[in-house]
XYZ file of C-alpha atoms in Angstrom:
717
model
C 35.600 -17.320 -11.201
C 35.180 -19.527 -14.059
C 32.738 -21.957 -12.617
C 29.009 -21.863 -10.891
C 29.406 -22.077 -7.115
C 27.774 -24.699 -5.605
C 26.622 -22.673 -2.730
C 27.087 -18.637 -2.289
C 29.645 -18.795 0.876
C 31.553 -16.414 2.414
C 34.316 -17.952 0.969
C 33.100 -17.506 -2.089
C 32.362 -13.938 -1.411
C 35.707 -12.727 -0.399
C 37.664 -14.960 -2.845
C 35.302 -14.032 -6.000
C 37.367 -11.418 -7.898
C 36.692 -7.986 -7.351
C 36.336 -5.160 -10.614
C 36.849 -1.816 -10.509
C 34.577 0.670 -12.266
C 35.331 0.584 -15.704
C 37.752 3.636 -17.680
C 36.079 3.548 -21.185
C 38.643 5.016 -24.227
C 37.042 8.189 -26.080
C 34.165 5.619 -28.323
C 33.818 3.438 -25.465
C 34.898 -0.051 -27.823
C 37.435 -0.870 -24.996
C 37.732 -0.707 -21.274
C 40.508 -0.749 -18.591
C 39.811 -2.392 -15.067
C 41.711 -3.661 -12.381
C 40.596 -6.759 -10.621
C 41.941 -8.056 -7.544
C 41.873 -11.763 -6.179
C 42.198 -13.184 -2.591
C 43.097 -16.872 -2.260
C 42.637 -18.436 0.872
C 44.496 -21.403 0.113
C 47.479 -19.086 -0.683
C 46.951 -16.755 1.698
C 47.710 -13.390 -0.801
C 46.523 -11.292 -3.169
C 47.045 -10.898 -6.816
C 45.975 -7.871 -8.860
C 45.924 -7.435 -12.803
C 44.851 -4.651 -15.192
C 42.881 -5.680 -18.054
C 41.434 -4.611 -21.099
C 37.875 -5.435 -22.562
C 36.631 -5.483 -25.669
C 33.364 -4.352 -26.083
C 32.909 -5.927 -29.219
C 34.108 -9.291 -28.875
C 33.721 -9.264 -25.035
C 37.253 -10.990 -24.808
C 39.250 -9.504 -21.623
C 43.006 -9.527 -21.755
C 45.353 -8.965 -19.263
C 47.395 -5.589 -19.325
C 49.716 -6.036 -16.366
C 49.717 -8.194 -13.490
C 52.896 -6.055 -11.844
C 52.285 -6.154 -8.395
C 50.987 -2.638 -7.019
C 49.775 -1.368 -10.348
C 46.738 1.063 -10.248
C 44.834 3.620 -11.535
C 45.001 2.686 -15.332
C 44.158 5.804 -17.807
C 44.319 6.469 -21.598
C 46.613 8.345 -23.181
C 45.093 7.635 -27.034
C 43.175 4.388 -28.071
C 46.664 2.993 -27.843
C 49.125 4.037 -24.831
C 47.911 4.174 -21.314
C 49.232 5.226 -18.028
C 49.178 3.393 -14.961
C 50.874 3.988 -11.433
C 52.726 1.467 -9.538
C 55.024 1.315 -6.575
C 58.708 2.390 -6.617
C 61.475 1.595 -3.764
C 61.273 3.258 -0.658
C 57.967 4.532 -0.920
C 58.007 6.341 -4.113
C 55.363 6.080 -7.475
C 56.255 5.058 -10.654
C 54.607 6.378 -13.203
C 54.525 4.214 -16.060
C 53.293 4.458 -19.626
C 52.750 1.873 -22.519
C 50.780 -0.065 -25.439
C 47.559 -1.850 -24.011
C 48.240 -4.479 -26.043
C 52.124 -4.974 -25.500
C 52.134 -3.222 -22.053
C 54.849 -5.714 -20.716
C 57.457 -5.140 -23.646
C 56.438 -1.217 -24.184
C 56.251 0.185 -20.802
C 58.743 2.226 -19.456
C 58.627 4.867 -16.619
C 57.653 8.556 -17.523
C 58.205 10.272 -14.297
C 59.210 9.543 -10.512
C 57.406 10.648 -7.732
C 59.294 10.584 -4.423
C 56.056 9.746 -2.215
C 53.063 7.512 -2.202
C 50.736 9.353 -4.632
C 47.114 8.505 -5.666
C 44.194 9.672 -7.236
C 45.655 10.543 -11.002
C 44.030 12.828 -13.073
C 44.440 13.478 -16.766
C 43.223 16.682 -19.176
C 44.353 16.772 -22.609
C 45.593 20.369 -23.807
C 46.961 19.670 -27.209
C 48.348 16.810 -29.084
C 50.239 14.408 -26.746
C 50.311 16.989 -23.813
C 48.185 16.614 -20.536
C 47.613 18.546 -17.403
C 48.877 15.778 -14.974
C 47.120 15.900 -11.231
C 47.919 13.527 -8.309
C 47.464 13.597 -4.416
C 50.263 12.652 -1.919
C 50.749 13.980 1.576
C 53.018 17.069 2.062
C 54.687 17.951 4.792
C 54.559 21.505 6.887
C 56.868 22.858 4.582
C 54.365 21.863 1.478
C 57.039 19.193 0.631
C 56.281 15.897 -0.575
C 56.068 13.472 2.539
C 57.491 10.104 1.944
C 57.109 8.018 5.620
C 59.319 5.629 4.120
C 62.335 7.868 3.501
C 61.495 10.692 6.635
C 63.918 10.074 9.836
C 62.084 8.389 12.620
C 61.927 10.286 15.887
C 63.356 9.144 18.886
C 60.678 9.706 21.665
C 56.902 7.826 20.448
C 54.956 10.984 22.479
C 52.429 12.433 20.731
C 51.655 16.202 21.608
C 48.400 18.046 20.824
C 46.989 21.359 21.354
C 43.684 21.677 19.854
C 41.646 18.836 17.600
C 41.441 16.492 15.843
C 43.720 14.143 17.938
C 42.848 10.738 15.735
C 40.628 10.479 12.717
C 38.951 7.536 11.997
C 41.637 4.943 12.253
C 45.092 6.991 12.642
C 46.463 9.723 14.772
C 46.662 12.803 13.157
C 50.472 14.501 12.407
C 51.347 17.403 11.049
C 51.489 16.598 7.484
C 48.590 17.255 5.093
C 47.148 15.683 1.833
C 47.711 18.010 -1.139
C 46.905 18.395 -4.951
C 50.549 18.077 -6.748
C 49.933 19.659 -10.591
C 52.478 19.073 -13.594
C 52.329 18.020 -17.149
C 52.917 14.782 -19.052
C 53.805 15.129 -22.945
C 55.832 13.809 -25.594
C 57.428 14.918 -28.988
C 55.052 14.544 -31.865
C 56.160 11.226 -33.098
C 56.598 12.590 -36.625
C 59.393 14.816 -35.096
C 61.201 11.886 -33.287
C 61.801 8.464 -33.502
C 61.667 7.515 -30.161
C 59.343 9.767 -28.935
C 58.319 8.868 -25.167
C 55.984 10.519 -22.538
C 57.671 12.300 -20.019
C 56.552 14.069 -16.414
C 57.375 17.577 -15.606
C 58.128 18.730 -11.889
C 55.167 18.615 -9.802
C 54.417 22.145 -7.611
C 51.859 22.078 -4.525
C 48.904 23.351 -5.572
C 47.996 24.562 -2.001
C 51.614 25.151 -0.835
C 51.112 28.151 1.961
C 47.657 27.993 1.710
C 46.681 25.864 4.855
C 44.175 24.290 2.958
C 44.006 20.206 2.573
C 42.596 18.262 -0.047
C 41.788 15.444 -0.859
C 39.643 16.038 2.798
C 40.282 13.044 5.079
C 39.597 10.281 5.892
C 37.304 9.447 2.396
C 38.012 12.256 0.359
C 39.884 10.713 -3.022
C 39.492 11.967 -6.535
C 36.031 13.216 -6.192
C 37.765 16.551 -3.965
C 39.282 17.951 -7.193
C 39.192 18.424 -11.103
C 41.501 19.919 -13.938
C 40.483 21.632 -16.793
C 41.988 23.842 -19.568
C 42.124 26.726 -17.097
C 42.601 25.624 -13.961
C 41.913 23.469 -10.969
C 39.171 23.425 -8.878
C 39.084 21.815 -5.183
C 37.392 21.270 -1.515
C 38.625 21.638 1.454
C 37.937 22.352 5.333
C 37.463 25.688 6.154
C 40.688 26.637 7.666
C 39.042 29.003 10.259
C 37.126 25.997 12.087
C 38.096 23.376 13.911
C 37.423 20.142 11.848
C 35.921 17.482 14.455
C 33.052 20.449 15.517
C 32.492 21.559 11.816
C 31.563 19.988 8.559
C 31.935 23.355 6.601
C 34.275 22.520 3.376
C 34.964 25.244 0.717
C 35.118 25.148 -2.693
C 38.387 26.921 -4.092
C 39.456 27.723 -7.716
C 43.110 28.250 -9.026
C 42.825 29.916 -12.097
C 45.796 28.643 -14.457
C 47.057 30.260 -18.007
C 50.016 27.863 -18.031
C 50.656 24.529 -16.125
C 54.342 24.728 -17.046
C 54.656 27.681 -14.590
C 56.268 26.252 -11.180
C 54.715 28.975 -9.051
C 50.614 29.061 -8.989
C 48.419 31.839 -7.949
C 46.822 31.365 -4.507
C 43.199 29.353 -4.481
C 40.155 31.882 -4.817
C 37.314 31.004 -2.069
C 34.048 30.607 -3.955
C 31.510 31.753 -1.764
C 27.892 30.310 -1.223
C 25.924 32.775 0.798
C 23.588 30.492 3.192
C 25.305 27.320 2.439
C 27.785 26.670 5.578
C 27.782 22.714 5.142
C 30.604 20.450 3.321
C 30.722 20.788 -0.213
C 31.849 18.282 -3.079
C 32.125 16.869 -6.107
C 33.594 20.064 -8.356
C 34.126 19.205 -11.645
C 34.916 21.630 -14.685
C 32.856 21.667 -17.674
C 34.508 20.244 -21.012
C 35.710 23.310 -22.201
C 37.344 24.546 -18.729
C 35.583 27.692 -18.729
C 32.537 26.672 -16.162
C 32.624 24.719 -13.168
C 29.781 22.558 -10.992
C 29.827 21.396 -7.681
C 27.386 20.366 -4.708
C 26.923 22.193 -1.668
C 25.087 21.574 1.951
C 23.450 24.472 3.877
C 23.905 23.369 7.284
C 27.700 23.340 9.251
C 27.636 20.253 11.246
C 25.515 17.903 9.625
C 27.171 15.707 7.440
C 24.033 14.231 5.915
C 22.205 17.564 4.799
C 20.585 17.870 1.648
C 23.915 17.986 -1.152
C 22.378 20.952 -3.955
C 23.634 21.615 -7.255
C 25.333 25.058 -7.928
C 27.484 26.238 -11.035
C 29.942 28.430 -12.038
C 28.924 30.176 -15.494
C 32.400 31.693 -15.369
C 35.589 30.762 -13.251
C 37.104 33.871 -14.086
C 34.545 35.745 -12.432
C 34.274 33.154 -8.927
C 31.640 35.428 -7.040
C 29.047 35.063 -9.792
C 27.676 31.211 -8.536
C 23.818 30.078 -9.690
C 21.794 27.841 -7.366
C 20.534 25.565 -10.273
C 17.287 24.342 -8.417
C 17.098 26.916 -5.765
C 13.438 27.066 -4.094
C 12.246 30.006 -1.219
C 12.422 28.035 1.072
C 16.197 27.125 0.639
C 15.398 23.024 0.765
C 15.633 22.930 -3.196
C 13.375 22.460 -5.391
C 14.429 18.403 -6.100
C 14.172 16.517 -3.104
C 16.831 14.647 -4.098
C 20.371 14.292 -2.525
C 22.998 13.948 -5.381
C 26.362 12.174 -4.717
C 28.205 12.929 -7.921
C 27.892 14.741 -11.281
C 29.656 14.531 -14.240
C 29.410 16.905 -17.693
C 28.196 15.657 -21.137
C 30.887 15.597 -24.086
C 29.211 18.768 -25.571
C 28.661 20.738 -21.737
C 24.923 21.098 -22.245
C 23.784 18.971 -19.632
C 24.994 17.461 -15.963
C 24.995 13.472 -15.355
C 23.472 13.381 -11.708
C 24.270 10.454 -9.073
C 20.816 10.274 -6.402
C 20.205 7.614 -4.659
C 16.237 6.886 -5.034
C 14.097 4.167 -2.767
C 17.215 1.780 -2.539
C 19.100 2.704 -5.555
C 21.714 4.728 -6.975
C 20.028 5.912 -10.187
C 21.186 8.226 -12.861
C 19.714 11.764 -14.119
C 20.075 14.135 -16.558
C 19.832 18.066 -15.976
C 20.229 20.662 -18.880
C 22.986 22.977 -17.643
C 22.863 25.700 -20.627
C 18.938 26.714 -19.475
C 19.819 28.307 -15.897
C 17.657 28.706 -14.077
C 16.499 25.272 -14.618
C 13.230 24.850 -16.022
C 12.327 21.276 -14.692
C 13.489 18.598 -12.337
C 16.797 16.645 -13.465
C 15.462 13.599 -15.911
C 15.525 9.650 -14.565
C 17.717 8.003 -17.129
C 18.244 4.885 -15.184
C 17.575 3.318 -11.888
C 19.062 -0.196 -12.145
C 20.752 -1.430 -9.220
C 23.584 1.117 -7.504
C 25.612 3.029 -9.930
C 28.889 3.761 -8.606
C 30.737 5.630 -11.791
C 29.503 7.424 -15.432
C 31.973 8.160 -18.448
C 29.916 10.459 -21.347
C 31.641 9.159 -24.818
C 32.483 11.134 -27.344
C 29.065 10.308 -30.006
C 26.803 11.080 -26.967
C 26.596 7.788 -25.261
C 27.245 6.891 -21.474
C 29.488 4.138 -19.903
C 27.803 3.234 -16.801
C 29.495 0.968 -13.573
C 27.216 -0.479 -11.111
C 26.718 -3.562 -9.177
C 23.151 -5.351 -7.619
C 22.505 -7.214 -4.638
C 23.470 -10.429 -6.963
C 26.119 -8.827 -9.431
C 29.480 -7.457 -7.901
C 30.047 -5.843 -11.184
C 28.147 -4.300 -14.170
C 29.202 -2.652 -17.108
C 26.171 -0.533 -19.234
C 26.031 1.490 -22.242
C 23.261 4.182 -22.538
C 22.279 5.687 -25.945
C 21.099 8.999 -26.468
C 17.727 7.528 -26.196
C 18.090 5.724 -23.110
C 18.468 2.538 -24.390
C 20.475 0.499 -21.738
C 22.977 -2.227 -23.132
C 24.833 -4.716 -20.795
C 27.912 -5.118 -21.815
C 29.751 -6.736 -19.028
C 28.317 -8.631 -16.126
C 31.108 -9.787 -14.199
C 29.393 -12.399 -12.461
C 27.082 -13.065 -15.093
C 24.288 -11.698 -13.771
C 24.716 -13.428 -10.445
C 24.982 -17.099 -11.755
C 28.819 -17.656 -10.986
C 27.523 -17.312 -7.208
C 24.791 -19.953 -7.757
C 22.637 -16.446 -7.222
C 19.568 -15.188 -9.224
C 17.622 -11.929 -9.277
C 14.222 -13.957 -8.312
C 15.858 -14.098 -4.759
C 15.177 -10.218 -4.118
C 12.070 -8.577 -3.765
C 10.874 -5.459 -2.003
C 8.257 -4.494 0.699
C 6.768 -2.024 2.341
C 4.443 -1.130 5.460
C 3.198 1.914 7.519
C 5.967 4.042 9.023
C 5.633 5.214 13.027
C 5.360 8.715 11.624
C 1.810 9.778 9.814
C 2.110 9.290 6.178
C 5.631 7.451 5.979
C 6.496 4.204 4.996
C 9.291 1.849 5.196
C 10.896 0.228 2.362
C 12.709 -2.574 3.099
C 14.507 -5.361 0.451
C 14.052 -9.278 0.967
C 16.636 -11.845 0.163
C 15.094 -15.263 -0.042
C 17.811 -18.202 -0.239
C 18.579 -19.762 -4.243
C 16.814 -23.056 -2.978
C 13.742 -21.024 -1.616
C 10.032 -23.023 -1.175
C 7.397 -20.704 -0.723
C 5.543 -24.274 1.163
C 8.319 -23.862 3.343
C 9.238 -21.535 6.721
C 12.314 -20.319 6.639
C 14.210 -17.998 9.700
C 14.480 -14.271 9.643
C 17.556 -12.669 9.463
C 16.476 -8.739 10.095
C 19.527 -6.703 9.331
C 19.980 -2.670 10.018
C 22.085 -0.464 8.113
C 24.605 2.011 9.812
C 24.510 5.940 9.146
C 22.002 6.389 10.563
C 21.532 8.356 7.788
C 22.246 5.295 5.330
C 20.389 3.021 3.443
C 19.967 -0.376 2.183
C 21.052 -0.523 -1.703
C 20.870 -2.809 -4.388
C 24.288 -2.915 -4.705
C 27.076 -5.022 -3.433
C 28.977 -5.525 -0.574
C 31.731 -7.380 0.999
C 31.295 -6.730 4.326
C 27.536 -7.166 4.703
C 26.025 -9.073 1.826
C 22.630 -10.146 2.405
C 22.755 -13.011 -0.153
C 25.610 -14.805 2.435
C 22.791 -14.621 5.100
C 20.350 -16.146 2.777
C 22.285 -19.115 1.610
C 22.546 -20.098 4.972
C 18.794 -20.758 4.718
C 17.421 -17.739 6.223
C 14.437 -14.981 4.650
C 16.768 -11.809 5.342
C 15.052 -8.618 5.452
C 16.721 -5.170 5.166
C 14.637 -2.498 6.079
C 15.451 1.544 5.725
C 13.207 3.306 8.847
C 13.400 6.591 9.847
C 16.335 8.748 8.865
C 17.409 6.495 5.832
C 18.746 8.126 2.670
C 16.759 8.235 -0.672
C 13.200 8.770 0.725
C 13.342 12.588 0.370
C 15.497 14.724 2.925
C 12.562 15.201 5.537
C 12.255 11.417 6.163
C 16.348 11.592 6.753
C 16.095 14.628 8.844
C 13.581 13.148 10.944
C 16.070 10.908 13.273
C 17.423 13.864 14.323
C 16.727 13.490 18.491
C 15.080 10.303 17.747
C 17.572 7.809 17.521
C 15.761 5.023 19.736
C 12.250 6.867 18.870
C 11.102 6.599 15.338
C 13.589 4.178 14.087
C 12.883 1.914 16.774
C 8.889 2.177 16.060
C 9.429 1.462 11.920
C 11.940 -1.780 13.108
C 9.164 -2.902 15.153
C 6.265 -2.221 13.130
C 8.246 -4.058 10.584
C 8.420 -7.184 12.545
C 4.934 -7.116 13.290
C 4.130 -7.125 9.401
C 6.302 -9.777 8.383
C 4.863 -11.945 10.787
C 1.199 -11.119 9.142
C 2.252 -10.897 5.739
C 5.065 -13.127 4.758
C 3.974 -17.132 5.978
C 7.433 -18.303 5.154
C 9.033 -16.632 7.010
C 9.334 -18.204 11.000
C 9.257 -15.373 13.279
C 10.061 -17.438 16.244
C 13.220 -18.262 14.931
C 14.667 -14.929 14.196
C 17.610 -13.089 14.569
C 18.715 -9.278 14.333
C 22.318 -7.877 13.224
C 23.542 -4.197 13.014
C 26.592 -2.662 12.751
C 27.572 1.327 13.770
C 24.147 2.823 13.979
C 22.770 -0.663 13.482
C 24.746 -2.020 16.204
C 23.767 1.304 18.322
C 20.054 -0.312 17.273
C 21.011 -3.934 18.394
C 22.172 -2.460 22.238
C 18.895 -0.597 22.136
C 16.525 -3.210 21.254
C 17.726 -5.580 24.122
C 16.790 -3.302 26.654
C 13.284 -2.848 24.759
C 10.317 -5.179 24.544
C 11.583 -6.151 20.758
C 14.637 -7.475 22.262
C 12.336 -10.475 23.844
C 11.337 -11.861 20.214
C 14.717 -12.515 18.702
C 16.655 -15.613 19.536
C 19.949 -13.893 19.043
C 21.583 -10.461 18.181
C 24.822 -9.326 16.872
C 26.402 -6.042 17.564
C 29.301 -4.614 15.279
C 30.719 -1.570 16.552
C 27.726 -0.347 18.263
C 27.803 2.754 21.001
C 27.015 1.318 24.275
C 26.644 4.874 26.202
C 25.948 7.794 24.720
C 27.995 9.948 26.730
C 30.814 7.582 25.409
C 30.556 9.659 22.400
C 32.545 12.178 23.673
C 35.957 9.954 22.869
C 34.906 10.072 19.141
C 36.659 12.151 16.657
C 34.046 13.842 14.864
C 31.896 15.523 17.916
C 29.856 17.571 15.356
C 28.182 14.060 14.528
C 26.377 13.765 18.287
C 26.348 17.185 18.462
C 23.996 17.486 15.540
C 22.313 14.041 16.457
C 21.350 14.759 19.724
C 21.034 18.974 19.561
C 23.604 20.222 21.497
C 26.640 19.644 23.603
C 26.405 17.465 26.216
C 26.644 19.514 28.836
C 24.004 22.085 26.994
C 21.499 19.364 26.443
C 22.304 16.422 28.434
C 18.532 15.406 28.526
C 18.733 14.700 24.611
C 21.682 12.812 24.777
C 20.726 10.241 27.602
C 17.005 9.904 26.211
C 18.181 7.322 24.188
C 21.219 5.549 25.707
C 21.138 2.087 25.708
C 22.973 1.635 29.145
C 20.433 2.995 30.580
C 18.170 -0.144 29.846
C 21.022 -2.966 30.718
C 18.969 -4.153 33.397
C 16.497 -5.493 31.120
C 19.087 -7.340 28.931
C 18.431 -11.071 28.515
C 18.918 -12.159 24.796
C 22.148 -13.718 23.474
C 24.412 -11.200 22.125
C 27.733 -11.618 20.509
C 29.656 -8.137 20.279
C 32.487 -7.287 17.736
C 34.723 -4.213 18.319
C 37.926 -3.584 16.762
C 40.861 -1.423 18.336
C 41.351 0.903 15.222
C 37.733 2.412 15.407
C 38.355 5.824 16.744
C 34.862 6.433 15.680
C 33.261 4.152 18.089
C 35.856 3.147 20.393
C 36.819 -0.145 21.576
C 35.288 0.886 25.060
C 31.558 0.731 23.655
C 32.322 -3.074 22.710
C 34.336 -3.802 26.183
C 31.437 -2.274 28.166
C 28.436 -4.173 26.227
C 30.282 -7.600 26.661
C 31.163 -7.095 30.453
C 27.668 -6.032 31.473
C 26.378 -9.059 29.357
C 28.731 -11.292 31.639
C 27.815 -10.104 34.617
C 24.546 -10.157 34.023
C 24.606 -13.655 33.094
C 23.287 -13.926 29.327
C 24.879 -16.159 26.876
C 27.592 -14.092 24.799
C 30.301 -13.553 22.880
C 33.059 -11.130 22.315
C 35.171 -10.960 18.417
C 37.798 -8.030 18.497
C 41.145 -7.635 15.854
C 43.612 -5.728 16.894
C 44.211 -4.555 12.986
C 40.619 -3.615 11.857
C 38.705 0.073 12.081
C 35.382 0.558 12.090
C 34.979 -1.966 9.090
C 36.972 -5.686 8.981
C 38.536 -5.288 5.655
C 41.428 -7.620 5.370
C 39.793 -11.010 4.364
C 41.842 -13.087 6.308
C 39.916 -11.183 9.252
C 36.864 -10.828 7.559
C 36.609 -15.010 6.786
C 36.855 -15.187 10.395
C 34.083 -12.226 11.119
C 31.431 -14.132 9.131
C 32.555 -18.037 10.430
C 31.763 -16.528 13.614
C 28.768 -14.640 13.195
C 26.979 -17.627 11.131
C 28.117 -20.070 13.617
C 26.544 -17.426 16.582
C 22.792 -16.966 14.697
C 22.506 -20.440 12.967
C 23.103 -22.321 16.395
C 20.166 -20.201 17.921
C 17.936 -20.968 15.377
C 18.721 -24.560 14.694
C 20.617 -24.286 11.125
C 23.653 -26.143 11.333
C 27.184 -24.197 12.545
C 28.868 -22.942 9.536
C 32.344 -23.984 10.535
C 31.164 -27.534 10.534
C 29.814 -27.488 7.149
C 32.763 -25.483 5.917
C 34.956 -28.113 7.059
C 33.017 -30.633 4.789
C 33.335 -28.658 1.781
C 37.127 -27.711 2.022
C 39.220 -29.376 4.717
C 41.666 -26.642 5.155
C 38.908 -24.637 7.430
C 40.084 -27.097 9.941
C 42.380 -24.267 11.054
C 40.049 -21.630 11.303
C 37.545 -23.813 13.605
C 40.690 -24.891 15.908
C 41.064 -20.753 15.969
C 37.600 -19.922 16.452
C 37.573 -22.520 19.346
C 40.407 -21.268 20.956
C 38.795 -17.601 20.761
C 35.731 -18.964 22.629
C 38.062 -19.700 25.621
């Protein structure tokens, strides 16, 4: 986008370039990143790898090779990328950043789809090379393109998982593959080129899988000068009913040896939950990781651990330990990285609707003080310490889809790049965003909420309310960009958007997060209802007589719950995306540990708690117009939940609509599907509060939307 959008619409949101986190060179003077753009006119996606010169603020194309991804610096001039090859293979390409097209060559070919590249410099022109790719049951590279297809379509299982997130589970497993990539010294060879060695499966024969599906990636392993550290589900426990994830070390003295030692488990006594984010110190002799206490609770608090000497994996220090086991720091870190000198850990953690950066000395253990806040602006997604001691930071906000910062040792923050020019390219500004809070249902609690107003806001006018409830339920609305639930899209339709973080939300202390257990329709519902009353009494520019409520996942559950409760009568319309209709239906979910924890036991041993907050028990009260959205590849909340809710509304004679996608999972990710999703949702809520139908206004802006409007009309038949 080179000009300011006249109005921030779903088309603008979905066709705007999407920039990745930045990958700086050693001194932060140049930054690699990928950027992708979808064209609704061409119905196609284009992607590029680019380099930003921080000094001149100019960005240059590195390559637009289709499918190119994961750029990494080899030195200040040469970079490594991945690109798709023939028949599902992955090409490892190397070239000069300033002339990549003419200088690039294949340093190696991996005969399968691969991703999550990590490099670690061993010596001049020689790196440890790590990548993840699926392995067959025999431990060999698995390539679905070249593997013979079975003659039968049947699937046979004798234990869980049967399916996970949006795929049926197969015998193939994620694995970490190690090797080296090196070149002769340029002075000894006139045509010195990098060459990838043979790769070895570091998990072969261990019975372990890493990264952990469905979302594990490069955050689940790290490589250093002396080995590999990774996390994997405990092989002795069923992954459908347990969250226990262990840390493993593979000491390696010579990365050129094709036979690696077996992984060594790192025991953390008293911590039986999930571990994540393992990272080596710069010298590779220490490692840090995060771990949870409770098995079965995926939102337990992460706590920080350090292995002072990887040659002694039984020696583990709980950095901020407390006598009660909860830890001295009431934050749940999500990732860490070591400073260049190895004297500090930089930690990302949520706090009050933001993802903040903290620093903790790592050379003084046990820690004498809590982590120090370095930056609390927006939502930080990635951090790279630079050789001069500065920190390169990638983040976003509610109005800006990509921001790069440099923070120096004195904590002076310098924004070096804002991809959407601080929101102005979208027609947005920071003045549209504010924060409110009100007393929560539980004694002594406060419920924090984000408020997003239209860019044309006039405090003397009144605007309908769009009340957005987040998923999780252990999640939060953050000061961050989203292409799925972006509050500014609703605000620009003419709503005041309020995004509350009720009981169960993260970033407000672990007790607040934990309090939702056994309270799904209790404390959070009361917080939301109290918020509605607070808005009505304290925000004169909000017309609560023209209010709509929307939510996905747990937010979708809350829409179904609200529909049967008194609060449901205060809304003109509701929108449920992938929400729970019947609690017993959660036995069809894949990660059964989730309902077992949330409802304090199994369905057969604790049926009362399962049924206490069941939306289907209150369907006799359903009366508010309701849009139901549910997709067929959602194996977390099966499509039966959406069909049951829609069928109930229809039989009861309640005005209702159903939107479903056969090729989407718990999220709607494909741009064309997402545009349809936004159009149907906005038409539904706008029609019920007296705002213009979005499909009609978009037709005036672009005649190409006529086809979409026709498609929507056909879907309504």
